[in-house]
CSV table of C-alpha atoms and ligand atoms in Angstrom, one decimal:
chain,number,residue,atom,x,y,z
A,1,MET,CA,125.0,-116.1,170.0
A,2,THR,CA,122.3,-118.2,169.3
A,3,LYS,CA,123.9,-120.6,167.4
A,4,SER,CA,123.8,-121.6,164.0
A,5,ILE,CA,121.7,-123.9,162.1
A,6,VAL,CA,123.1,-127.7,161.6
A,7,THR,CA,121.8,-130.1,159.7
A,8,ARG,CA,123.5,-133.4,158.3
A,9,PHE,CA,122.0,-135.9,156.1
A,10,ALA,CA,123.8,-139.5,157.3
A,11,PRO,CA,122.6,-142.5,154.7
A,12,SER,CA,123.7,-145.8,155.0
A,13,PRO,CA,125.2,-146.9,151.7
A,14,THR,CA,122.8,-149.5,150.3
A,15,GLY,CA,123.2,-148.4,146.0
A,16,TYR,CA,121.2,-146.2,145.8
A,17,LEU,CA,119.1,-142.9,147.6
A,18,HIS,CA,116.1,-145.2,148.6
A,19,ILE,CA,112.4,-141.8,148.7
A,20,GLY,CA,113.1,-142.1,152.1
A,21,GLY,CA,116.2,-141.3,152.1
A,22,ALA,CA,115.6,-138.4,149.3
A,23,ARG,CA,112.5,-136.9,151.6
A,24,THR,CA,114.6,-137.2,155.0
A,25,ALA,CA,117.7,-135.1,152.9
A,26,LEU,CA,115.2,-132.8,151.1
A,27,PHE,CA,113.7,-131.1,154.8
A,28,SER,CA,116.8,-131.6,156.5
A,29,TRP,CA,117.4,-129.2,153.0
A,30,LEU,CA,114.8,-127.0,153.5
A,31,TYR,CA,115.3,-126.1,156.9
A,32,ALA,CA,119.0,-125.6,156.4
A,33,LYS,CA,118.4,-122.7,154.2
A,34,GLY,CA,115.2,-121.8,155.6
A,35,HIS,CA,117.6,-120.9,159.2
A,36,GLY,CA,121.1,-120.2,157.4
A,37,GLY,CA,122.5,-123.0,158.5
A,38,LYS,CA,124.7,-125.9,157.0
A,39,MET,CA,123.2,-129.6,155.8
A,40,LEU,CA,126.6,-131.7,156.4
A,41,LEU,CA,126.7,-134.9,154.6
A,42,ARG,CA,128.0,-138.0,156.7
A,43,ILE,CA,128.1,-141.7,154.7
A,44,GLU,CA,127.2,-144.2,157.9
A,45,ASP,CA,129.4,-146.4,155.8
A,46,THR,CA,130.4,-148.5,158.6
A,47,ASP,CA,129.0,-151.7,157.2
A,48,ARG,CA,132.0,-152.3,154.9
A,49,ALA,CA,130.7,-154.8,152.9
A,50,ARG,CA,127.8,-152.5,152.1
A,51,SER,CA,129.8,-149.8,151.7
A,52,THR,CA,131.1,-149.6,147.8
A,53,ASP,CA,132.6,-146.3,145.9
A,54,GLU,CA,129.6,-146.8,143.5
A,55,ALA,CA,127.5,-148.0,146.7
A,56,VAL,CA,128.7,-143.9,147.9
A,57,GLY,CA,128.6,-142.7,144.8
A,58,ALA,CA,124.9,-143.9,143.9
A,59,LEU,CA,124.0,-141.6,147.3
A,60,ILE,CA,126.1,-138.5,146.2
A,61,ASP,CA,124.6,-139.1,142.5
A,62,GLY,CA,121.2,-139.3,143.4
A,63,LEU,CA,121.2,-136.0,146.2
A,64,GLU,CA,123.5,-134.0,143.3
A,65,TRP,CA,120.2,-134.8,140.3
A,66,LEU,CA,117.5,-133.7,142.7
A,67,GLY,CA,119.3,-130.3,143.6
A,68,LEU,CA,120.0,-131.7,147.8
A,69,ASN,CA,123.7,-129.9,148.2
A,70,TRP,CA,125.6,-130.0,151.2
A,71,ASP,CA,127.9,-128.3,153.3
A,72,GLY,CA,132.1,-129.1,152.7
A,73,GLU,CA,133.1,-132.2,152.4
A,74,PRO,CA,131.0,-136.4,152.9
A,75,ILE,CA,132.4,-137.2,156.0
A,76,SER,CA,132.9,-140.7,156.1
A,77,GLN,CA,131.7,-142.6,160.0
A,78,PHE,CA,134.0,-145.7,159.8
A,79,ALA,CA,137.2,-143.3,159.3
A,80,ARG,CA,136.3,-141.5,162.8
A,81,ALA,CA,136.4,-144.9,163.8
A,82,GLU,CA,139.4,-144.1,166.0
A,83,ARG,CA,137.5,-140.9,167.8
A,84,HIS,CA,134.8,-143.5,168.6
A,85,LYS,CA,137.1,-145.3,170.6
A,86,GLU,CA,138.5,-143.0,172.0
A,87,VAL,CA,135.2,-141.3,173.7
A,88,ALA,CA,134.1,-145.2,174.7
A,89,GLU,CA,137.4,-145.4,176.7
A,90,ALA,CA,136.8,-141.5,178.5
A,91,LEU,CA,133.2,-142.6,179.1
A,92,VAL,CA,135.7,-146.2,180.6
A,93,ALA,CA,137.6,-143.9,182.8
A,94,ALA,CA,134.6,-141.2,184.0
A,95,GLY,CA,132.7,-144.4,185.8
A,96,LYS,CA,130.0,-143.8,183.0
A,97,ALA,CA,130.3,-147.4,180.4
A,98,TYR,CA,133.0,-150.1,182.2
A,99,TYR,CA,134.2,-153.4,180.1
A,100,CYS,CA,132.0,-156.1,179.5
A,101,TYR,CA,133.4,-159.8,179.8
A,102,ALA,CA,130.2,-161.9,179.2
A,103,THR,CA,130.8,-164.2,176.4
A,104,PRO,CA,128.8,-164.4,173.0
A,105,GLU,CA,127.8,-168.0,174.7
A,106,GLU,CA,126.8,-165.7,178.4
A,107,LEU,CA,124.5,-163.4,175.3
A,108,THR,CA,122.9,-166.0,173.8
A,109,GLU,CA,121.9,-168.4,177.8
A,110,MET,CA,121.1,-164.2,178.5
A,111,ARG,CA,118.3,-163.9,175.9
A,112,GLU,CA,117.1,-167.0,175.7
A,113,LYS,CA,115.8,-167.2,179.5
A,114,ALA,CA,114.6,-164.1,179.1
A,115,MET,CA,112.5,-165.3,176.4
A,116,ALA,CA,111.4,-168.7,178.1
A,117,GLU,CA,110.3,-165.4,181.2
A,118,GLY,CA,108.5,-163.9,178.1
A,119,ARG,CA,110.8,-160.5,179.2
A,120,PRO,CA,112.5,-158.3,176.4
A,121,PRO,CA,116.2,-159.9,175.6
A,122,ARG,CA,118.2,-157.9,177.8
A,123,TYR,CA,121.9,-157.4,179.0
A,124,ASP,CA,121.6,-158.7,183.1
A,125,GLY,CA,124.4,-156.0,183.7
A,126,ARG,CA,127.1,-158.8,185.3
A,127,TRP,CA,129.8,-156.5,184.9
A,128,ARG,CA,128.6,-153.5,185.6
A,129,ASP,CA,129.1,-153.0,189.1
A,130,ARG,CA,132.6,-155.8,189.0
A,131,ASP,CA,135.9,-155.2,189.1
A,132,ALA,CA,139.0,-155.0,186.4
A,133,SER,CA,141.0,-157.5,188.5
A,134,GLU,CA,138.2,-160.6,187.8
A,135,ALA,CA,138.3,-160.1,184.1
A,136,PRO,CA,138.9,-163.7,182.3
A,137,GLU,CA,142.8,-164.4,180.6
A,138,GLY,CA,141.6,-164.2,177.0
A,139,VAL,CA,138.9,-162.6,176.8
A,140,ALA,CA,138.4,-159.2,174.9
A,141,PRO,CA,135.5,-157.4,176.3
A,142,ALA,CA,133.1,-155.0,174.4
A,143,ILE,CA,132.0,-151.4,176.3
A,144,ARG,CA,129.0,-150.8,178.0
A,145,LEU,CA,127.3,-147.7,178.7
A,146,LYS,CA,126.3,-147.9,182.1
A,147,ALA,CA,122.4,-146.5,181.9
A,148,PRO,CA,119.7,-145.5,184.7
A,149,VAL,CA,118.3,-148.4,185.8
A,150,GLU,CA,115.0,-146.5,186.9
A,151,GLY,CA,113.4,-143.3,185.5
A,152,GLU,CA,112.3,-142.5,182.2
A,153,THR,CA,114.1,-141.1,178.5
A,154,ILE,CA,112.2,-138.2,177.4
A,155,ILE,CA,112.3,-136.9,173.9
A,156,GLU,CA,111.1,-134.0,173.2
A,157,ASP,CA,110.7,-134.8,169.8
A,158,LYS,CA,109.2,-131.8,167.7
A,159,VAL,CA,107.2,-133.8,165.5
A,160,GLN,CA,106.8,-136.9,167.9
A,161,GLY,CA,106.5,-134.4,171.1
A,162,THR,CA,107.3,-135.8,174.9
A,163,ILE,CA,107.5,-139.2,174.5
A,164,LYS,CA,108.7,-141.5,177.5
A,165,PHE,CA,111.0,-144.7,176.8
A,166,PRO,CA,111.7,-146.0,180.9
A,167,ASN,CA,114.6,-146.9,181.8
A,168,LYS,CA,114.2,-150.6,182.5
A,169,ASP,CA,114.0,-151.1,178.6
A,170,LEU,CA,116.7,-149.8,178.0
A,171,ASP,CA,120.1,-151.2,178.7
A,172,ASP,CA,123.5,-151.3,178.9
A,173,LEU,CA,123.8,-150.8,175.4
A,174,VAL,CA,127.2,-151.2,173.5
A,175,LEU,CA,129.4,-148.3,173.1
A,176,LEU,CA,132.8,-150.5,171.7
A,177,ARG,CA,132.4,-154.6,170.4
A,178,SER,CA,134.7,-156.5,171.2
A,179,ASP,CA,136.6,-155.8,168.3
A,180,GLY,CA,137.1,-153.2,169.2
A,181,THR,CA,134.4,-151.0,166.5
A,182,PRO,CA,132.4,-148.5,167.4
A,183,THR,CA,128.5,-149.6,166.9
A,184,TYR,CA,126.1,-147.1,165.6
A,185,MET,CA,124.9,-145.8,168.4
A,186,LEU,CA,128.2,-144.9,169.9
A,187,ALA,CA,128.7,-143.2,166.2
A,188,VAL,CA,125.5,-142.1,165.5
A,189,VAL,CA,125.9,-139.9,168.5
A,190,VAL,CA,129.8,-138.7,168.3
A,191,ASP,CA,129.6,-138.1,165.1
A,192,ASP,CA,126.3,-135.1,165.5
A,193,HIS,CA,128.3,-133.8,168.9
A,194,ASP,CA,132.2,-133.4,166.6
A,195,MET,CA,130.2,-131.7,163.8
A,196,GLU,CA,127.9,-129.6,165.8
A,197,VAL,CA,124.7,-130.9,164.7
A,198,THR,CA,121.5,-128.8,166.3
A,199,HIS,CA,118.6,-130.2,164.5
A,200,ILE,CA,118.1,-134.1,163.5
A,201,ILE,CA,115.2,-134.8,161.1
A,202,ARG,CA,115.0,-138.5,160.2
A,203,GLY,CA,112.6,-141.4,159.9
A,204,ASP,CA,111.0,-142.0,162.9
A,205,ASP,CA,111.6,-145.6,163.1
A,206,HIS,CA,114.9,-144.3,165.0
A,207,LEU,CA,112.6,-142.9,167.9
A,208,THR,CA,113.7,-145.6,169.9
A,209,ASN,CA,117.5,-144.9,169.0
A,210,ALA,CA,117.1,-141.7,170.4
A,211,ALA,CA,116.5,-142.6,173.4
A,212,ARG,CA,119.5,-144.6,173.8
A,213,GLN,CA,121.4,-142.1,171.8
A,214,ALA,CA,119.9,-139.6,174.3
A,215,LEU,CA,121.7,-142.0,177.2
A,216,ILE,CA,125.1,-141.6,175.8
A,217,TYR,CA,124.7,-138.1,175.3
A,218,ALA,CA,124.0,-137.6,178.8
A,219,ALA,CA,126.5,-140.1,180.0
A,220,LEU,CA,129.1,-137.7,178.0
A,221,ASP,CA,127.3,-134.4,179.1
A,222,TRP,CA,126.4,-133.1,175.5
A,223,ASP,CA,123.7,-131.5,174.6
A,224,ILE,CA,120.9,-133.4,171.9
A,225,PRO,CA,120.3,-131.9,169.4
A,226,VAL,CA,116.3,-130.7,168.6
A,227,MET,CA,114.7,-133.9,167.2
A,228,ALA,CA,112.7,-134.1,164.2
A,229,HIS,CA,111.1,-137.9,163.7
A,230,ILE,CA,109.4,-137.8,160.5
A,231,PRO,CA,106.5,-140.3,160.0
A,232,LEU,CA,107.5,-143.2,157.3
A,233,ILE,CA,106.0,-143.3,154.3
A,234,TYR,CA,103.6,-145.9,153.4
A,235,GLY,CA,102.4,-147.6,149.8
A,236,PRO,CA,99.0,-146.1,148.8
A,237,ASP,CA,96.9,-149.1,150.1
A,238,GLY,CA,98.4,-148.1,153.4
A,239,LYS,CA,101.3,-151.0,152.9
A,240,LYS,CA,104.6,-150.9,154.0
A,241,LEU,CA,106.2,-149.2,150.2
A,242,SER,CA,107.0,-151.3,147.5
A,243,LYS,CA,108.9,-151.2,144.8
A,244,ARG,CA,105.8,-151.6,142.4
A,245,HIS,CA,104.8,-148.5,145.6
A,246,GLY,CA,107.5,-146.4,144.4
A,247,ALA,CA,110.2,-147.1,146.9
A,248,LEU,CA,112.5,-146.5,144.3
A,249,GLY,CA,115.4,-145.0,143.7
A,250,ALA,CA,116.7,-141.8,142.6
A,251,GLU,CA,118.1,-143.0,139.6
A,252,GLN,CA,114.9,-144.6,138.5
A,253,TYR,CA,113.3,-141.6,139.1
A,254,ARG,CA,115.0,-139.9,137.1
A,255,ALA,CA,115.1,-143.0,134.6
A,256,MET,CA,111.3,-142.3,134.4
A,257,GLY,CA,111.7,-139.1,133.4
A,258,TYR,CA,110.7,-137.0,136.0
A,259,LEU,CA,112.3,-133.2,137.3
A,260,PRO,CA,114.6,-132.8,140.0
A,261,ALA,CA,112.6,-129.6,141.1
A,262,ALA,CA,109.0,-131.2,139.9
A,263,MET,CA,110.3,-134.7,142.9
A,264,ARG,CA,111.7,-131.4,145.5
A,265,ASN,CA,107.6,-130.3,145.1
A,266,TYR,CA,106.5,-133.6,145.7
A,267,LEU,CA,108.7,-135.1,148.4
A,268,ALA,CA,107.9,-132.5,150.0
A,269,ARG,CA,104.2,-132.4,150.0
A,270,LEU,CA,104.6,-136.1,151.1
A,271,GLY,CA,104.4,-135.3,155.1
A,272,TRP,CA,104.5,-132.1,154.9
A,273,SER,CA,102.0,-128.9,153.7
A,274,HIS,CA,101.5,-125.2,153.8
A,275,GLY,CA,97.8,-124.7,153.9
A,276,ASP,CA,95.9,-126.4,150.9
A,277,GLU,CA,98.9,-125.3,148.9
A,278,GLU,CA,100.2,-127.6,146.5
A,279,ILE,CA,103.2,-126.2,143.8
A,280,PHE,CA,105.8,-124.2,145.6
A,281,SER,CA,108.8,-122.9,143.9
A,282,THR,CA,111.5,-124.3,146.0
A,283,ASP,CA,112.3,-121.2,147.1
A,284,GLN,CA,108.6,-121.1,148.5
A,285,MET,CA,109.4,-123.9,150.7
A,286,ILE,CA,112.5,-122.9,152.1
A,287,GLU,CA,110.7,-120.0,153.2
A,288,TRP,CA,107.8,-122.0,154.9
A,289,PHE,CA,109.3,-125.6,155.3
A,290,ASP,CA,108.8,-125.9,159.2
A,291,PHE,CA,108.2,-128.7,161.6
A,292,ASP,CA,104.8,-127.6,163.1
A,293,ALA,CA,103.5,-128.9,159.6
A,294,ILE,CA,105.0,-132.4,159.2
A,295,GLY,CA,102.0,-134.8,160.2
A,296,LYS,CA,102.3,-137.4,162.3
A,297,SER,CA,101.1,-140.1,160.5
A,298,PRO,CA,102.5,-142.1,157.9
A,299,SER,CA,102.4,-140.8,154.1
A,300,ARG,CA,101.2,-142.1,150.8
A,301,PHE,CA,102.9,-142.6,148.0
A,302,ASP,CA,101.0,-141.6,144.6
A,303,PHE,CA,102.8,-142.3,141.9
A,304,VAL,CA,99.1,-140.8,140.4
A,305,LYS,CA,99.9,-137.4,142.0
A,306,LEU,CA,103.2,-137.0,141.3
A,307,GLU,CA,102.7,-137.5,137.6
A,308,ASN,CA,100.2,-134.7,136.8
A,309,LEU,CA,102.8,-132.6,139.5
A,310,ASN,CA,105.4,-133.5,136.7
A,311,GLY,CA,102.9,-132.6,133.7
A,312,HIS,CA,102.5,-129.4,135.3
A,313,TYR,CA,106.6,-128.2,135.8
A,314,MET,CA,106.7,-130.5,132.3
A,315,ARG,CA,104.1,-127.2,131.0
A,316,THR,CA,105.5,-124.7,133.0
A,317,SER,CA,109.4,-124.8,132.4
A,318,ALA,CA,111.0,-122.6,130.4
A,319,ASP,CA,112.0,-124.2,126.9
A,320,GLU,CA,115.4,-123.7,127.3
A,321,GLU,CA,115.0,-125.2,131.2
A,322,LEU,CA,113.3,-127.6,130.2
A,323,LEU,CA,115.5,-129.0,127.3
A,324,ASP,CA,118.7,-128.6,129.8
A,325,ALA,CA,116.7,-131.6,131.6
A,326,PHE,CA,115.8,-133.2,128.7
A,327,LYS,CA,119.4,-133.7,127.8
A,328,VAL,CA,120.0,-134.9,131.3
A,329,TYR,CA,117.6,-137.3,131.2
A,330,LEU,CA,119.1,-139.0,128.0
A,331,PRO,CA,121.9,-140.2,129.1
A,332,HIS,CA,119.6,-142.9,131.5
A,333,ALA,CA,117.2,-143.4,128.7
A,334,GLU,CA,116.5,-146.2,126.6
A,335,GLY,CA,117.5,-145.3,123.3
A,336,GLY,CA,118.9,-142.2,124.8
A,337,ALA,CA,122.4,-142.4,124.6
A,338,ASP,CA,121.1,-142.0,119.5
A,339,VAL,CA,118.6,-138.4,120.8
A,340,LEU,CA,121.9,-137.2,122.5
A,341,ALA,CA,123.8,-137.5,119.9
A,342,TRP,CA,120.7,-135.8,117.4
A,343,LEU,CA,120.5,-132.6,119.4
A,344,GLY,CA,124.5,-132.7,118.9
A,345,GLU,CA,124.1,-132.2,115.1
A,346,GLY,CA,123.5,-129.5,113.0
A,347,ASP,CA,120.4,-127.4,113.6
A,348,ASN,CA,119.0,-130.5,115.7
A,349,GLU,CA,118.9,-128.5,118.8
A,350,LYS,CA,116.9,-125.3,117.8
A,351,MET,CA,114.9,-127.3,116.1
A,352,PHE,CA,114.1,-129.8,118.5
A,353,LEU,CA,112.9,-126.5,120.9
A,354,ALA,CA,110.8,-124.8,118.2
A,355,ALA,CA,108.8,-128.4,118.9
A,356,LEU,CA,108.6,-127.7,122.5
A,357,PRO,CA,106.2,-125.1,123.1
A,358,GLY,CA,103.8,-127.7,121.5
A,359,LEU,CA,105.3,-130.9,122.9
A,360,LYS,CA,105.4,-130.0,126.3
A,361,GLU,CA,102.2,-129.1,126.5
A,362,ARG,CA,101.5,-132.9,126.2
A,363,ALA,CA,103.8,-135.0,128.4
A,364,LYS,CA,103.7,-135.4,132.0
A,365,THR,CA,107.2,-137.2,132.0
A,366,LEU,CA,110.6,-136.6,130.1
A,367,VAL,CA,109.6,-140.4,128.9
A,368,GLU,CA,106.5,-139.5,126.5
A,369,LEU,CA,108.2,-135.7,125.7
A,370,GLN,CA,110.5,-137.9,124.4
A,371,GLU,CA,108.3,-140.5,122.6
A,372,SER,CA,106.5,-137.7,120.9
A,373,ALA,CA,109.8,-135.8,120.4
A,374,ARG,CA,110.9,-138.7,118.1
A,375,TYR,CA,109.6,-137.8,114.8
A,376,LEU,CA,112.4,-134.9,114.3
A,377,TRP,CA,114.4,-137.3,114.5
A,378,ALA,CA,112.9,-140.5,112.8
A,379,GLN,CA,114.9,-141.3,109.6
A,380,ARG,CA,113.3,-141.6,106.0
A,381,PRO,CA,112.0,-144.0,105.2
A,382,LEU,CA,109.5,-143.6,108.4
A,383,ASP,CA,108.7,-147.0,110.7
A,384,LEU,CA,105.0,-146.5,110.9
A,385,ASP,CA,102.7,-147.7,113.6
A,386,GLU,CA,100.0,-149.9,113.1
A,387,LYS,CA,96.9,-146.6,113.8
A,388,ALA,CA,99.8,-145.1,110.7
A,389,THR,CA,99.4,-148.1,108.7
A,390,LYS,CA,96.4,-148.5,108.5
A,391,LEU,CA,95.8,-143.9,107.9
A,392,LEU,CA,98.3,-144.6,104.6
A,393,ASP,CA,96.3,-147.4,103.4
A,394,ASP,CA,95.3,-146.7,99.2
A,395,ALA,CA,93.7,-144.8,98.5
A,396,SER,CA,95.1,-142.2,101.1
A,397,LYS,CA,98.5,-142.8,99.8
A,398,ALA,CA,97.3,-141.0,96.4
A,399,MET,CA,94.9,-138.4,97.9
A,400,LEU,CA,98.8,-137.5,99.0
A,401,GLY,CA,100.3,-137.8,96.0
A,402,ARG,CA,97.4,-135.4,95.5
A,403,LEU,CA,98.4,-132.9,97.5
A,404,LEU,CA,101.8,-132.7,97.5
A,405,PRO,CA,102.2,-129.6,94.3
A,406,ASN,CA,100.5,-127.9,96.6
A,407,PHE,CA,102.9,-128.4,98.9
A,408,GLU,CA,105.4,-127.7,96.2
A,409,ALA,CA,103.8,-124.6,94.9
A,410,LEU,CA,103.9,-122.9,98.8
A,411,GLU,CA,107.5,-119.9,99.6
A,412,GLU,CA,106.4,-119.6,102.9
A,413,TRP,CA,106.9,-122.2,105.1
A,414,THR,CA,104.8,-121.7,108.7
A,415,ALA,CA,102.7,-124.0,110.5
A,416,GLU,CA,99.8,-120.9,109.2
A,417,SER,CA,100.3,-121.5,105.4
A,418,THR,CA,100.6,-124.8,105.9
A,419,ASP,CA,97.1,-125.0,107.2
A,420,ALA,CA,95.8,-122.6,104.8
A,421,ALA,CA,97.2,-124.8,102.2
A,422,VAL,CA,95.9,-127.9,103.4
A,423,ARG,CA,91.2,-126.1,104.0
A,424,THR,CA,91.8,-125.5,99.9
A,425,PHE,CA,93.3,-128.2,99.1
A,426,ALA,CA,90.3,-130.2,101.0
A,427,GLU,CA,87.3,-128.1,100.1
A,428,ALA,CA,88.6,-129.1,96.3
A,429,GLU,CA,88.9,-132.4,96.9
A,430,GLU,CA,85.4,-132.2,99.0
A,431,LEU,CA,87.2,-134.3,101.9
A,432,LYS,CA,87.3,-133.4,105.6
A,433,LEU,CA,90.1,-131.7,107.3
A,434,GLY,CA,90.7,-134.5,109.2
A,435,LYS,CA,90.3,-136.7,105.8
A,436,VAL,CA,93.7,-135.2,105.4
A,437,ALA,CA,95.1,-134.2,108.3
A,438,GLN,CA,95.3,-137.5,110.1
A,439,PRO,CA,97.3,-139.4,107.2
A,440,LEU,CA,99.4,-136.1,106.4
A,441,ARG,CA,100.7,-137.1,110.5
A,442,ALA,CA,101.1,-141.0,109.5
A,443,ALA,CA,103.9,-139.8,106.8
A,444,LEU,CA,105.0,-137.0,108.8
A,445,THR,CA,104.9,-139.0,112.1
A,446,GLY,CA,105.3,-142.4,111.1
A,447,ARG,CA,102.5,-142.0,113.8
A,448,GLY,CA,98.8,-142.3,115.0
A,449,THR,CA,99.1,-139.5,117.3
A,450,SER,CA,101.0,-136.7,116.7
A,451,PRO,CA,101.1,-133.3,118.1
A,452,GLY,CA,99.4,-130.4,116.3
A,453,ILE,CA,100.2,-131.3,112.7
A,454,PHE,CA,100.8,-128.1,111.2
A,455,ASP,CA,103.3,-127.3,113.7
A,456,VAL,CA,104.9,-130.9,112.9
A,457,LEU,CA,104.5,-129.2,109.0
A,458,GLU,CA,106.3,-125.9,110.4
A,459,VAL,CA,109.4,-127.1,113.0
A,460,LEU,CA,110.3,-130.3,110.1
A,461,GLY,CA,110.3,-127.6,107.1
A,462,LYS,CA,109.7,-128.2,103.9
A,463,ALA,CA,112.5,-130.2,102.1
A,464,GLU,CA,112.1,-132.5,104.7
A,465,SER,CA,108.4,-132.0,104.8
A,466,ILE,CA,107.7,-132.9,101.4
A,467,ALA,CA,110.4,-136.2,101.6
A,468,ARG,CA,108.7,-138.2,104.7
A,469,ILE,CA,105.1,-137.5,102.4
A,470,ALA,CA,106.5,-138.6,99.4
A,471,ASP,CA,107.9,-141.4,100.9
A,472,GLN,CA,104.3,-142.8,101.9
A,473,SER,CA,102.7,-141.3,98.2
A,474,ALA,CA,101.4,-142.6,95.3
B,501,LIG,N1,122.2,-144.4,158.0
B,501,LIG,C1,120.7,-144.1,159.3
B,501,LIG,C2,119.7,-144.4,158.4
B,501,LIG,O1,120.4,-145.0,156.8
B,501,LIG,C3,120.7,-143.5,159.9
B,501,LIG,C4,120.9,-142.4,161.1
B,501,LIG,C5,120.5,-141.3,161.7
B,501,LIG,O2,119.9,-140.4,161.0
B,501,LIG,O3,120.5,-140.8,162.9
B,501,LIG,O4,118.6,-145.2,158.2
């Protein structure tokens, strides 16, 4: 029977889910989903100072927002420290690891000597073959792996191919520190084994760790999971990703008004491809995702591409879906709480939905949607932006005053009926349509630009439209 697929996402809490982590999680999730498997979540919380509830909460919040659900409860690495210790001690008992009593001073000396001789700093194996009876009094020992000194360790990586590491470069690494705490290297191996992980997908900055971990697997006689080390994400200029380039947390992307589905699509394409296709549904990604189409070179993060893709998702989202995403975004947006409260009142949500088809055509992000929909919840008398103020000069105010009775006379209030009324009025006044429409827009929205003005009139309704025009007419 073939083993069922288990992947895992194993973030260290840093206070946010950064973009590289989000992509690693996505790839692990896609692979598990596509193979009827599970994705587990392990929080690598052994650094107690950084592993606050908030930092763990931020990771979970980011994953939930992206829609990357994991199976079972999140596993705390720290909580498994006893198990890690037990494994280290079992390795000593089996003669695969040993107690090392070297003092910090000795280790420093070793490092300095190696550096002075131009060698990489390596532990010299001084306790490797010594008898425990030689142990100095009062020194707590660390446990080190008795690593092979000759030959090489080979990693068959699904992305990087066959990578060979000479064993002389991988020294007798510490498994358990002298204070009894496990090292990261040991904890990862024991956890992945105990969680029955079959596939490890992570950034290629862990490639050397993979070789060291392979030695631990070998000593324990455990099967090594399939490994896929994915190239890191760089900025558009090919340099290390900086904040300006997009090295931000998931919650910042949420506040910038990106949709989770667009983020998933964008992140999937960051390092993985399927022919020339750029736009995938999540189901298609799940079906098509595989290791052979992951590129070997670093991918470049490009905000312009992300924004365009997000615009596509905005335009093609069903109105109700977009409304839901808008509501998820609002608590994190500037002024969003007021908008959320407005949506909850009376028929406002209906009004927003009626305006949405026109609004979503133009907005690339939810921030832009919020901005262009502002006229809906703007309070009378409206604040005018600079362009609107200019448009509403005395002549225009007088013109709007003459237009008003035409609107008041309308029995049916739709985009078509108001359009016809404005055309008739413009003809009678011998004005170009724009000369009427522009000041009208300014009066109705307080802005120089807005969605189609007749849609705005219909959405606002007769009473509110007439009141706003009256506010600005003379
Ligand atoms: N905790 C590690 C990190 O955040 C990942 C370890 C792993 O995936 O093996 O980079």
